[in-house]
PDB file of C-alpha atoms in Angstrom:
ATOM      1  CA  MET A   1     121.582 222.106 -64.523  1.00 43.00           C
ATOM      2  CA  LYS A   2     118.355 222.130 -62.997  1.00 45.00           C
ATOM      3  CA  LYS A   3     118.199 225.856 -63.740  1.00 44.00           C
ATOM      4  CA  SER A   4     118.978 225.742 -67.211  1.00 46.00           C
ATOM      5  CA  SER A   5     116.616 222.673 -67.979  1.00 45.00           C
ATOM      6  CA  LEU A   6     113.665 224.388 -65.385  1.00 45.00           C
ATOM      7  CA  TRP A   7     114.318 227.900 -67.999  1.00 45.00           C
ATOM      8  CA  SER A   8     114.171 225.445 -71.544  1.00 50.00           C
ATOM      9  CA  SER A   9     110.733 224.425 -70.994  1.00 49.00           C
ATOM     10  CA  PHE A  10     109.780 227.570 -70.804  1.00 52.00           C
ATOM     11  CA  ILE A  11     111.936 228.846 -73.309  1.00 60.00           C
ATOM     12  CA  LYS A  12     112.833 227.250 -75.634  1.00 67.00           C
ATOM     13  CA  PRO A  13     116.094 227.750 -77.781  1.00 63.00           C
ATOM     14  CA  LEU A  14     115.823 227.225 -81.939  1.00 64.00           C
ATOM     15  CA  SER A  15     117.728 224.603 -83.797  1.00 65.00           C
ATOM     16  CA  HIS A  16     120.848 226.312 -85.776  1.00 71.00           C
ATOM     17  CA  GLU A  17     118.461 225.112 -89.367  1.00 72.00           C
ATOM     18  CA  LYS A  18     115.607 227.104 -88.163  1.00 74.00           C
ATOM     19  CA  ILE A  19     117.003 230.456 -86.808  1.00 71.00           C
ATOM     20  CA  LYS A  20     118.964 230.724 -90.447  1.00 77.00           C
ATOM     21  CA  ALA A  21     115.168 229.896 -91.813  1.00 76.00           C
ATOM     22  CA  VAL A  22     113.988 232.893 -89.506  1.00 73.00           C
ATOM     23  CA  VAL A  23     116.976 234.881 -90.751  1.00 76.00           C
ATOM     24  CA  ASP A  24     116.094 234.089 -94.322  1.00 76.00           C
ATOM     25  CA  GLU A  25     112.785 235.248 -93.941  1.00 77.00           C
ATOM     26  CA  ILE A  26     113.401 238.626 -92.471  1.00 78.00           C
ATOM     27  CA  THR A  27     115.856 239.942 -94.332  1.00 78.00           C
ATOM     28  CA  PRO A  28     114.528 240.804 -97.188  1.00 79.00           C
ATOM     29  CA  MET A  29     111.616 242.038 -95.408  1.00 76.00           C
ATOM     30  CA  ALA A  30     113.883 244.281 -93.302  1.00 74.00           C
ATOM     31  CA  SER A  31     115.296 245.403 -96.635  1.00 76.00           C
ATOM     32  CA  PRO A  32     113.952 248.699 -98.653  1.00 78.00           C
ATOM     33  CA  GLY A  33     112.945 248.065-102.037  1.00 82.00           C
ATOM     34  CA  PHE A  34     110.065 249.028-104.369  1.00 86.00           C
ATOM     35  CA  ASP A  35     107.756 246.685-102.962  1.00 87.00           C
ATOM     36  CA  TYR A  36     108.266 248.336 -99.127  1.00 89.00           C
ATOM     37  CA  PHE A  37     108.438 251.910-100.297  1.00 91.00           C
ATOM     38  CA  LEU A  38     105.131 251.172-102.404  1.00 92.00           C
ATOM     39  CA  LEU A  39     102.712 249.981-100.002  1.00 91.00           C
ATOM     40  CA  VAL A  40     103.987 252.739 -97.495  1.00 91.00           C
ATOM     41  CA  ILE A  41     103.018 255.313-100.126  1.00 93.00           C
ATOM     42  CA  LEU A  42      99.563 253.115-100.088  1.00 93.00           C
ATOM     43  CA  SER A  43      99.102 252.517 -96.310  1.00 91.00           C
ATOM     44  CA  GLY A  44      99.869 256.413 -96.015  1.00 92.00           C
ATOM     45  CA  SER A  45      97.989 257.732 -98.109  1.00 92.00           C
ATOM     46  CA  ILE A  46      94.488 255.665 -96.495  1.00 93.00           C
ATOM     47  CA  ALA A  47      96.028 256.604 -93.310  1.00 91.00           C
ATOM     48  CA  THR A  48      96.343 260.136 -93.726  1.00 92.00           C
ATOM     49  CA  LEU A  49      91.979 260.110 -95.880  1.00 91.00           C
ATOM     50  CA  GLY A  50      91.085 257.922 -92.511  1.00 91.00           C
ATOM     51  CA  LEU A  51      92.808 260.273 -89.945  1.00 91.00           C
ATOM     52  CA  ILE A  52      90.915 263.245 -91.961  1.00 90.00           C
ATOM     53  CA  THR A  53      87.238 261.733 -92.194  1.00 88.00           C
ATOM     54  CA  ASP A  54      87.379 260.509 -88.509  1.00 85.00           C
ATOM     55  CA  SER A  55      87.302 256.694 -89.606  1.00 87.00           C
ATOM     56  CA  PRO A  56      88.525 254.174 -87.204  1.00 88.00           C
ATOM     57  CA  ALA A  57      87.746 251.522 -89.779  1.00 88.00           C
ATOM     58  CA  VAL A  58      89.854 252.758 -92.855  1.00 90.00           C
ATOM     59  CA  ILE A  59      93.060 253.772 -90.408  1.00 89.00           C
ATOM     60  CA  ILE A  60      92.671 249.775 -89.474  1.00 87.00           C
ATOM     61  CA  GLY A  61      93.035 248.796 -93.515  1.00 85.00           C
ATOM     62  CA  ALA A  62      96.114 251.282 -93.356  1.00 86.00           C
ATOM     63  CA  MET A  63      97.593 249.602 -90.454  1.00 85.00           C
ATOM     64  CA  LEU A  64      97.247 245.942 -92.174  1.00 83.00           C
ATOM     65  CA  VAL A  65      99.103 247.727 -95.437  1.00 84.00           C
ATOM     66  CA  ALA A  66     101.656 249.453 -93.260  1.00 81.00           C
ATOM     67  CA  PRO A  67     105.216 247.312 -93.683  1.00 84.00           C
ATOM     68  CA  LEU A  68     107.262 249.351 -91.064  1.00 86.00           C
ATOM     69  CA  MET A  69     107.045 246.402 -88.804  1.00 86.00           C
ATOM     70  CA  SER A  70     109.234 244.376 -90.596  1.00 85.00           C
ATOM     71  CA  PRO A  71     112.600 246.976 -90.175  1.00 88.00           C
ATOM     72  CA  LEU A  72     111.968 247.265 -86.645  1.00 87.00           C
ATOM     73  CA  ILE A  73     111.775 243.507 -86.541  1.00 86.00           C
ATOM     74  CA  GLY A  74     115.475 243.532 -88.564  1.00 86.00           C
ATOM     75  CA  ILE A  75     116.728 245.989 -86.208  1.00 86.00           C
ATOM     76  CA  GLY A  76     115.991 243.961 -83.170  1.00 83.00           C
ATOM     77  CA  LEU A  77     117.327 240.795 -85.144  1.00 83.00           C
ATOM     78  CA  ALA A  78     120.781 242.792 -86.437  1.00 83.00           C
ATOM     79  CA  SER A  79     121.446 243.690 -82.750  1.00 80.00           C
ATOM     80  CA  VAL A  80     121.774 240.296 -81.329  1.00 80.00           C
ATOM     81  CA  ILE A  81     123.283 238.547 -84.371  1.00 80.00           C
ATOM     82  CA  GLY A  82     125.524 240.925 -84.537  1.00 78.00           C
ATOM     83  CA  ASN A  83     125.077 241.955 -88.343  1.00 78.00           C
ATOM     84  CA  PRO A  84     126.059 245.524 -89.691  1.00 81.00           C
ATOM     85  CA  ASP A  85     124.892 245.239 -93.304  1.00 85.00           C
ATOM     86  CA  LEU A  86     121.239 243.712 -91.844  1.00 83.00           C
ATOM     87  CA  LEU A  87     120.933 246.688 -89.066  1.00 84.00           C
ATOM     88  CA  LYS A  88     122.009 249.484 -91.742  1.00 87.00           C
ATOM     89  CA  LYS A  89     119.333 248.292 -94.317  1.00 88.00           C
ATOM     90  CA  SER A  90     116.435 248.078 -91.380  1.00 88.00           C
ATOM     91  CA  LEU A  91     117.161 251.753 -90.191  1.00 88.00           C
ATOM     92  CA  SER A  92     117.451 253.159 -93.708  1.00 89.00           C
ATOM     93  CA  ALA A  93     114.034 251.218 -94.411  1.00 89.00           C
ATOM     94  CA  LEU A  94     112.486 252.382 -90.971  1.00 90.00           C
ATOM     95  CA  PHE A  95     113.655 256.361 -91.796  1.00 91.00           C
ATOM     96  CA  ARG A  96     112.978 256.610 -95.605  1.00 92.00           C
ATOM     97  CA  GLY A  97     109.473 255.081 -95.070  1.00 92.00           C
ATOM     98  CA  ALA A  98     108.850 257.089 -92.318  1.00 92.00           C
ATOM     99  CA  LEU A  99     109.578 260.445 -94.331  1.00 94.00           C
ATOM    100  CA  LEU A 100     107.685 259.517 -97.539  1.00 94.00           C
ATOM    101  CA  ALA A 101     105.195 258.528 -95.152  1.00 94.00           C
ATOM    102  CA  VAL A 102     105.122 261.811 -93.203  1.00 95.00           C
ATOM    103  CA  ALA A 103     105.509 264.316 -97.002  1.00 95.00           C
ATOM    104  CA  LEU A 104     102.926 262.021 -98.487  1.00 95.00           C
ATOM    105  CA  SER A 105     100.355 262.833 -95.467  1.00 94.00           C
ATOM    106  CA  VAL A 106     101.331 266.906 -95.720  1.00 94.00           C
ATOM    107  CA  ILE A 107     100.732 267.008 -99.454  1.00 94.00           C
ATOM    108  CA  ILE A 108      97.374 265.225 -98.612  1.00 92.00           C
ATOM    109  CA  THR A 109      96.470 267.553 -96.304  1.00 91.00           C
ATOM    110  CA  LEU A 110      97.127 270.737 -97.963  1.00 90.00           C
ATOM    111  CA  ALA A 111      95.501 269.519-101.308  1.00 88.00           C
ATOM    112  CA  ASN A 112      92.568 268.454 -98.561  1.00 85.00           C
ATOM    113  CA  ASN A 113      92.695 272.270 -97.453  1.00 82.00           C
ATOM    114  CA  ALA A 114      92.998 273.118-101.019  1.00 80.00           C
ATOM    115  CA  MET A 115      90.102 271.755-102.931  1.00 78.00           C
ATOM    116  CA  PRO A 116      89.047 270.702-100.366  1.00 65.00           C
ATOM    117  CA  PHE A 117      87.559 267.295-100.314  1.00 68.00           C
ATOM    118  CA  PHE A 118      86.420 267.225 -96.860  1.00 69.00           C
ATOM    119  CA  SER A 119      85.842 270.432 -94.294  1.00 65.00           C
ATOM    120  CA  MET A 120      88.622 269.779 -91.770  1.00 67.00           C
ATOM    121  CA  GLN A 121      87.339 273.016 -89.705  1.00 68.00           C
ATOM    122  CA  GLU A 122      88.779 271.160 -86.504  1.00 74.00           C
ATOM    123  CA  LEU A 123      90.415 268.128 -86.159  1.00 80.00           C
ATOM    124  CA  SER A 124      89.079 264.881 -85.580  1.00 81.00           C
ATOM    125  CA  GLU A 125      89.034 262.912 -82.604  1.00 83.00           C
ATOM    126  CA  GLU A 126      90.617 259.928 -84.531  1.00 86.00           C
ATOM    127  CA  ILE A 127      93.969 262.770 -85.072  1.00 87.00           C
ATOM    128  CA  LEU A 128      93.655 263.995 -81.492  1.00 84.00           C
ATOM    129  CA  VAL A 129      93.927 260.547 -79.652  1.00 85.00           C
ATOM    130  CA  ARG A 130      97.815 260.093 -81.492  1.00 86.00           C
ATOM    131  CA  THR A 131      98.653 263.466 -79.775  1.00 84.00           C
ATOM    132  CA  ARG A 132      98.431 261.913 -76.304  1.00 82.00           C
ATOM    133  CA  PRO A 133     100.922 259.000 -75.696  1.00 81.00           C
ATOM    134  CA  SER A 134     100.915 257.602 -72.348  1.00 79.00           C
ATOM    135  CA  PRO A 135     102.942 254.745 -71.072  1.00 82.00           C
ATOM    136  CA  ILE A 136      99.930 252.335 -71.322  1.00 83.00           C
ATOM    137  CA  ASP A 137     100.945 253.172 -75.202  1.00 82.00           C
ATOM    138  CA  LEU A 138     104.409 251.822 -74.507  1.00 82.00           C
ATOM    139  CA  VAL A 139     102.955 248.107 -72.598  1.00 84.00           C
ATOM    140  CA  ILE A 140     101.397 247.889 -76.087  1.00 86.00           C
ATOM    141  CA  ALA A 141     103.832 248.302 -78.034  1.00 84.00           C
ATOM    142  CA  LEU A 142     105.825 246.000 -75.949  1.00 85.00           C
ATOM    143  CA  ALA A 143     103.170 243.411 -75.549  1.00 86.00           C
ATOM    144  CA  GLY A 144     103.295 243.441 -79.977  1.00 84.00           C
ATOM    145  CA  GLY A 145     106.639 243.912 -80.519  1.00 83.00           C
ATOM    146  CA  VAL A 146     106.963 240.374 -78.503  1.00 84.00           C
ATOM    147  CA  ALA A 147     103.701 238.722 -80.174  1.00 83.00           C
ATOM    148  CA  ALA A 148     104.938 239.788 -83.631  1.00 82.00           C
ATOM    149  CA  ALA A 149     108.701 238.530 -83.163  1.00 81.00           C
ATOM    150  CA  TYR A 150     107.389 235.203 -81.437  1.00 82.00           C
ATOM    151  CA  ALA A 151     105.329 234.962 -84.274  1.00 80.00           C
ATOM    152  CA  LEU A 152     108.120 234.715 -86.597  1.00 78.00           C
ATOM    153  CA  THR A 153     110.246 231.902 -85.049  1.00 78.00           C
ATOM    154  CA  GLN A 154     106.412 230.010 -84.990  1.00 77.00           C
ATOM    155  CA  PRO A 155     105.173 229.422 -88.259  1.00 67.00           C
ATOM    156  CA  ASN A 156     102.450 227.899 -86.874  1.00 64.00           C
ATOM    157  CA  LEU A 157     101.662 231.697 -85.075  1.00 60.00           C
ATOM    158  CA  SER A 158     101.360 233.981 -87.860  1.00 59.00           C
ATOM    159  CA  ALA A 159      98.061 234.063 -88.557  1.00 51.00           C
ATOM    160  CA  ALA A 160      98.637 236.256 -85.476  1.00 53.00           C
ATOM    161  CA  LEU A 161     100.691 239.263 -87.137  1.00 60.00           C
ATOM    162  CA  PRO A 162      97.781 241.217 -88.616  1.00 62.00           C
ATOM    163  CA  GLY A 163      96.257 241.396 -85.446  1.00 58.00           C
ATOM    164  CA  VAL A 164      99.866 242.635 -83.902  1.00 62.00           C
ATOM    165  CA  ALA A 165      99.985 244.915 -86.117  1.00 63.00           C
ATOM    166  CA  ILE A 166      96.616 246.463 -85.688  1.00 64.00           C
ATOM    167  CA  ALA A 167      97.462 246.849 -81.996  1.00 62.00           C
ATOM    168  CA  THR A 168     100.852 248.486 -82.571  1.00 68.00           C
ATOM    169  CA  ALA A 169     100.149 251.399 -84.826  1.00 77.00           C
ATOM    170  CA  LEU A 170     103.053 252.825 -86.736  1.00 86.00           C
ATOM    171  CA  MET A 171     101.383 254.083 -89.701  1.00 90.00           C
ATOM    172  CA  PRO A 172      98.536 256.496 -88.113  1.00 91.00           C
ATOM    173  CA  PRO A 173     100.919 258.515 -85.966  1.00 92.00           C
ATOM    174  CA  LEU A 174     103.096 259.251 -88.943  1.00 93.00           C
ATOM    175  CA  CYS A 175     100.438 260.511 -90.879  1.00 93.00           C
ATOM    176  CA  THR A 176      99.333 262.530 -87.563  1.00 93.00           C
ATOM    177  CA  ILE A 177     102.632 263.952 -88.063  1.00 94.00           C
ATOM    178  CA  GLY A 178     101.956 265.492 -91.440  1.00 93.00           C
ATOM    179  CA  ILE A 179      98.456 266.512 -90.707  1.00 92.00           C
ATOM    180  CA  GLY A 180     100.342 268.230 -87.393  1.00 92.00           C
ATOM    181  CA  ILE A 181     102.427 270.024 -90.245  1.00 92.00           C
ATOM    182  CA  ALA A 182     100.348 270.847 -92.950  1.00 90.00           C
ATOM    183  CA  SER A 183      97.877 272.716 -90.125  1.00 87.00           C
ATOM    184  CA  SER A 184     100.634 274.670 -88.343  1.00 87.00           C
ATOM    185  CA  ARG A 185      99.181 272.648 -85.161  1.00 87.00           C
ATOM    186  CA  TRP A 186     103.204 271.760 -83.979  1.00 88.00           C
ATOM    187  CA  ASP A 187     101.388 270.177 -80.850  1.00 84.00           C
ATOM    188  CA  VAL A 188      99.891 267.618 -82.745  1.00 87.00           C
ATOM    189  CA  ALA A 189     103.403 266.927 -84.633  1.00 89.00           C
ATOM    190  CA  GLY A 190     105.220 266.124 -81.068  1.00 87.00           C
ATOM    191  CA  GLY A 191     102.871 264.310 -79.733  1.00 87.00           C
ATOM    192  CA  ALA A 192     102.154 262.384 -82.478  1.00 89.00           C
ATOM    193  CA  THR A 193     106.160 262.134 -82.807  1.00 89.00           C
ATOM    194  CA  LEU A 194     106.417 261.017 -79.382  1.00 87.00           C
ATOM    195  CA  LEU A 195     103.722 258.638 -79.840  1.00 87.00           C
ATOM    196  CA  PHE A 196     105.653 257.000 -83.315  1.00 90.00           C
ATOM    197  CA  ILE A 197     109.150 256.690 -81.138  1.00 87.00           C
ATOM    198  CA  THR A 198     107.845 255.222 -78.249  1.00 86.00           C
ATOM    199  CA  ASN A 199     106.149 252.457 -80.704  1.00 87.00           C
ATOM    200  CA  ALA A 200     109.054 251.947 -82.899  1.00 87.00           C
ATOM    201  CA  VAL A 201     111.543 251.828 -80.165  1.00 86.00           C
ATOM    202  CA  THR A 202     110.095 249.427 -77.601  1.00 86.00           C
ATOM    203  CA  ILE A 203     109.072 247.131 -80.930  1.00 88.00           C
ATOM    204  CA  ALA A 204     112.670 247.027 -81.683  1.00 86.00           C
ATOM    205  CA  PHE A 205     113.063 245.870 -78.048  1.00 85.00           C
ATOM    206  CA  ALA A 206     110.765 243.617 -77.946  1.00 85.00           C
ATOM    207  CA  ALA A 207     112.450 241.895 -80.511  1.00 84.00           C
ATOM    208  CA  VAL A 208     115.710 242.069 -79.179  1.00 84.00           C
ATOM    209  CA  LEU A 209     114.843 240.670 -76.782  1.00 84.00           C
ATOM    210  CA  VAL A 210     112.534 237.704 -77.620  1.00 83.00           C
ATOM    211  CA  PHE A 211     115.510 237.028 -80.465  1.00 82.00           C
ATOM    212  CA  PHE A 212     117.763 236.622 -77.415  1.00 80.00           C
ATOM    213  CA  LEU A 213     115.897 234.365 -75.306  1.00 79.00           C
ATOM    214  CA  ARG A 214     115.288 232.014 -78.404  1.00 75.00           C
ATOM    215  CA  GLY A 215     119.031 231.603 -78.695  1.00 73.00           C
ATOM    216  CA  PHE A 216     120.117 233.628 -81.509  1.00 71.00           C
ATOM    217  CA  SER A 217     122.892 235.173 -80.487  1.00 66.00           C
ATOM    218  CA  SER A 218     124.246 231.925 -78.448  1.00 56.00           C
ATOM    219  CA  ARG A 219     123.789 229.988 -82.405  1.00 51.00           C
ATOM    220  CA  ILE A 220     124.807 232.734 -84.828  1.00 50.00           C
ATOM    221  CA  LYS A 221     128.604 234.253 -84.514  1.00 49.00           C
ATOM    222  CA  LYS A 222     128.798 233.694 -80.484  1.00 49.00           C
ATOM    223  CA  ARG A 223     127.722 237.211 -79.829  1.00 50.00           C
ATOM    224  CA  GLU A 224     126.120 236.687 -76.662  1.00 49.00           C
ATOM    225  CA  ASN A 225     127.975 239.835 -75.029  1.00 50.00           C
ATOM    226  CA  GLY A 226     126.909 241.827 -77.565  1.00 51.00           C
ATOM    227  CA  ALA A 227     123.921 240.695 -78.026  1.00 52.00           C
ATOM    228  CA  LEU A 228     123.239 241.194 -73.544  1.00 56.00           C
ATOM    229  CA  GLY A 229     124.753 244.769 -74.825  1.00 58.00           C
ATOM    230  CA  GLY A 230     121.872 245.410 -77.762  1.00 58.00           C
ATOM    231  CA  LEU A 231     119.454 244.317 -74.720  1.00 58.00           C
ATOM    232  CA  ILE A 232     120.277 246.385 -72.456  1.00 64.00           C
ATOM    233  CA  LEU A 233     120.290 249.417 -74.625  1.00 64.00           C
ATOM    234  CA  ALA A 234     116.941 249.467 -76.050  1.00 59.00           C
ATOM    235  CA  GLY A 235     115.807 248.047 -72.350  1.00 61.00           C
ATOM    236  CA  SER A 236     117.318 251.558 -71.313  1.00 66.00           C
ATOM    237  CA  LEU A 237     116.171 253.887 -74.076  1.00 64.00           C
ATOM    238  CA  THR A 238     112.196 251.892 -73.347  1.00 64.00           C
ATOM    239  CA  VAL A 239     112.393 253.195 -69.404  1.00 67.00           C
ATOM    240  CA  LEU A 240     113.893 256.445 -70.697  1.00 69.00           C
ATOM    241  CA  LEU A 241     110.696 257.060 -72.763  1.00 63.00           C
ATOM    242  CA  LEU A 242     108.647 256.444 -69.384  1.00 66.00           C
ATOM    243  CA  ILE A 243     109.502 259.977 -68.418  1.00 73.00           C
ATOM    244  CA  PRO A 244     107.761 262.205 -70.919  1.00 69.00           C
ATOM    245  CA  LEU A 245     105.081 259.387 -71.252  1.00 66.00           C
ATOM    246  CA  THR A 246     104.868 259.804 -67.549  1.00 71.00           C
ATOM    247  CA  TYR A 247     104.454 263.718 -67.804  1.00 67.00           C
ATOM    248  CA  PHE A 248     101.813 263.628 -70.248  1.00 65.00           C
ATOM    249  CA  SER A 249      99.276 261.363 -68.886  1.00 66.00           C
ATOM    250  CA  LEU A 250      99.942 263.542 -66.088  1.00 68.00           C
ATOM    251  CA  LYS A 251      98.758 266.514 -67.925  1.00 69.00           C
ATOM    252  CA  PHE A 252      95.953 264.804 -69.537  1.00 69.00           C
ATOM    253  CA  PHE A 253      94.864 263.474 -66.253  1.00 67.00           C
ATOM    254  CA  ARG A 254      94.761 266.656 -64.764  1.00 72.00           C
ATOM    255  CA  GLU A 255      92.973 268.594 -67.880  1.00 72.00           C
ATOM    256  CA  ALA A 256      90.398 265.396 -67.794  1.00 69.00           C
ATOM    257  CA  SER A 257      89.750 266.101 -64.345  1.00 74.00           C
ATOM    258  CA  GLU A 258      89.433 270.090 -65.029  1.00 77.00           C
ATOM    259  CA  ASN A 259      86.669 268.928 -67.725  1.00 76.00           C
ATOM    260  CA  ARG A 260      84.925 266.936 -65.413  1.00 81.00           C
ATOM    261  CA  LEU A 261      84.356 269.402 -62.461  1.00 83.00           C
ATOM    262  CA  ILE A 262      83.507 272.155 -66.064  1.00 81.00           C
ATOM    263  CA  TYR A 263      80.835 269.793 -67.294  1.00 80.00           C
ATOM    264  CA  GLU A 264      79.183 269.391 -63.937  1.00 81.00           C
ATOM    265  CA  VAL A 265      79.197 273.175 -63.338  1.00 84.00           C
ATOM    266  CA  VAL A 266      77.893 273.574 -66.922  1.00 83.00           C
ATOM    267  CA  ALA A 267      75.017 270.223 -66.471  1.00 81.00           C
ATOM    268  CA  ALA A 268      73.869 272.764 -63.156  1.00 82.00           C
ATOM    269  CA  GLU A 269      73.139 275.874 -64.488  1.00 82.00           C
ATOM    270  CA  VAL A 270      71.607 274.256 -67.719  1.00 81.00           C
ATOM    271  CA  ASN A 271      69.085 272.011 -65.056  1.00 83.00           C
ATOM    272  CA  LYS A 272      68.186 275.653 -63.792  1.00 81.00           C
ATOM    273  CA  LEU A 273      66.750 277.174 -67.180  1.00 82.00           C
ATOM    274  CA  PRO A 274      63.213 275.788 -67.942  1.00 80.00           C
ATOM    275  CA  SER A 275      62.659 273.254 -70.718  1.00 80.00           C
ATOM    276  CA  ALA A 276      66.084 273.246 -71.598  1.00 80.00           C
ATOM    277  CA  GLU A 277      69.037 270.079 -72.359  1.00 82.00           C
ATOM    278  CA  LEU A 278      72.660 270.167 -72.626  1.00 81.00           C
ATOM    279  CA  VAL A 279      73.291 268.084 -75.591  1.00 81.00           C
ATOM    280  CA  SER A 280      77.176 269.232 -76.179  1.00 79.00           C
ATOM    281  CA  TRP A 281      79.602 271.103 -74.727  1.00 78.00           C
ATOM    282  CA  LYS A 282      83.336 271.859 -75.345  1.00 78.00           C
ATOM    283  CA  ALA A 283      86.111 273.185 -74.046  1.00 75.00           C
ATOM    284  CA  GLU A 284      89.430 274.711 -75.725  1.00 75.00           C
ATOM    285  CA  ARG A 285      92.185 275.785 -73.227  1.00 71.00           C
ATOM    286  CA  ASN A 286      94.297 279.045 -74.613  1.00 70.00           C
ATOM    287  CA  GLY A 287      97.627 279.653 -72.552  1.00 69.00           C
ATOM    288  CA  THR A 288      95.448 281.207 -69.054  1.00 75.00           C
ATOM    289  CA  ASP A 289      92.088 281.692 -71.212  1.00 80.00           C
ATOM    290  CA  LEU A 290      89.234 278.802 -71.180  1.00 80.00           C
ATOM    291  CA  ASN A 291      86.959 279.416 -74.518  1.00 83.00           C
ATOM    292  CA  MET A 292      83.922 277.105 -74.465  1.00 83.00           C
ATOM    293  CA  ALA A 293      81.027 276.428 -76.983  1.00 84.00           C
ATOM    294  CA  ILE A 294      77.659 275.101 -75.549  1.00 84.00           C
ATOM    295  CA  THR A 295      74.629 273.597 -77.388  1.00 86.00           C
ATOM    296  CA  LEU A 296      71.400 273.501 -76.175  1.00 85.00           C
ATOM    297  CA  ARG A 297      68.363 272.380 -77.524  1.00 86.00           C
ATOM    298  CA  THR A 298      64.873 273.904 -76.085  1.00 82.00           C
ATOM    299  CA  GLY A 299      61.741 274.587 -77.260  1.00 77.00           C
ATOM    300  CA  SER A 300      61.832 277.921 -76.237  1.00 72.00           C
TER     301      SER A 300
END
């Protein structure tokens, strides 16, 4: 009894009435409809243009409009309360929304390359950032997913949801996949795909964890064992994602160390030149080859 009361003082299970109210609120949000797909189109268009023009402010705006968090929370809720209909609708909404966002991004990128409204001679930094997922992204998605699910169980915390939408970016990685496909950059599309999968799986796991701890499994349909199995499965998938994320992190760390050494050598050589100043430099790896572009400012 002492353990139970101590646990309850930190994580208070909701009453049956409040649980029903939360389920009634999340169910329509997680079901695909006209409003959902309209917001996917709008947020996907905004995010793609923000990525192409390298505008963080525009990308943040797309995150606020994107509705993809709702089906992920729906997947977590359905896993806990044992609602196959809600799970089916949530998975359908997530899959179709993601596919629509990628296809829309491909079309916008191809149209821009054909006209072009904005010259894309090289990929912007906002695009490249979303091709290098790491364990840090998993931790951010976990914290964001917990915050989103918990805020939905506490009506007075709903003001935190816009911040969660920004932290757990879902639409920008999808649009980066489309840009990578349209540009025939499969490394870009692959890295962004891993980032999206990481965010999606981790947010769903976080939702399962929060709903399980808040008593949804014990108050609805008495599915403690089924909910625990869903929690273990989601947690296992999240842990498995650490393997490719750690691999990419080590790869990027090695490249960063090499770049730092290259910069030190280049800066030392430039300092030997009379009245010369290093403005910028860029190194690109092509297999075993290293291509480097150096910009100098000099009075002679």
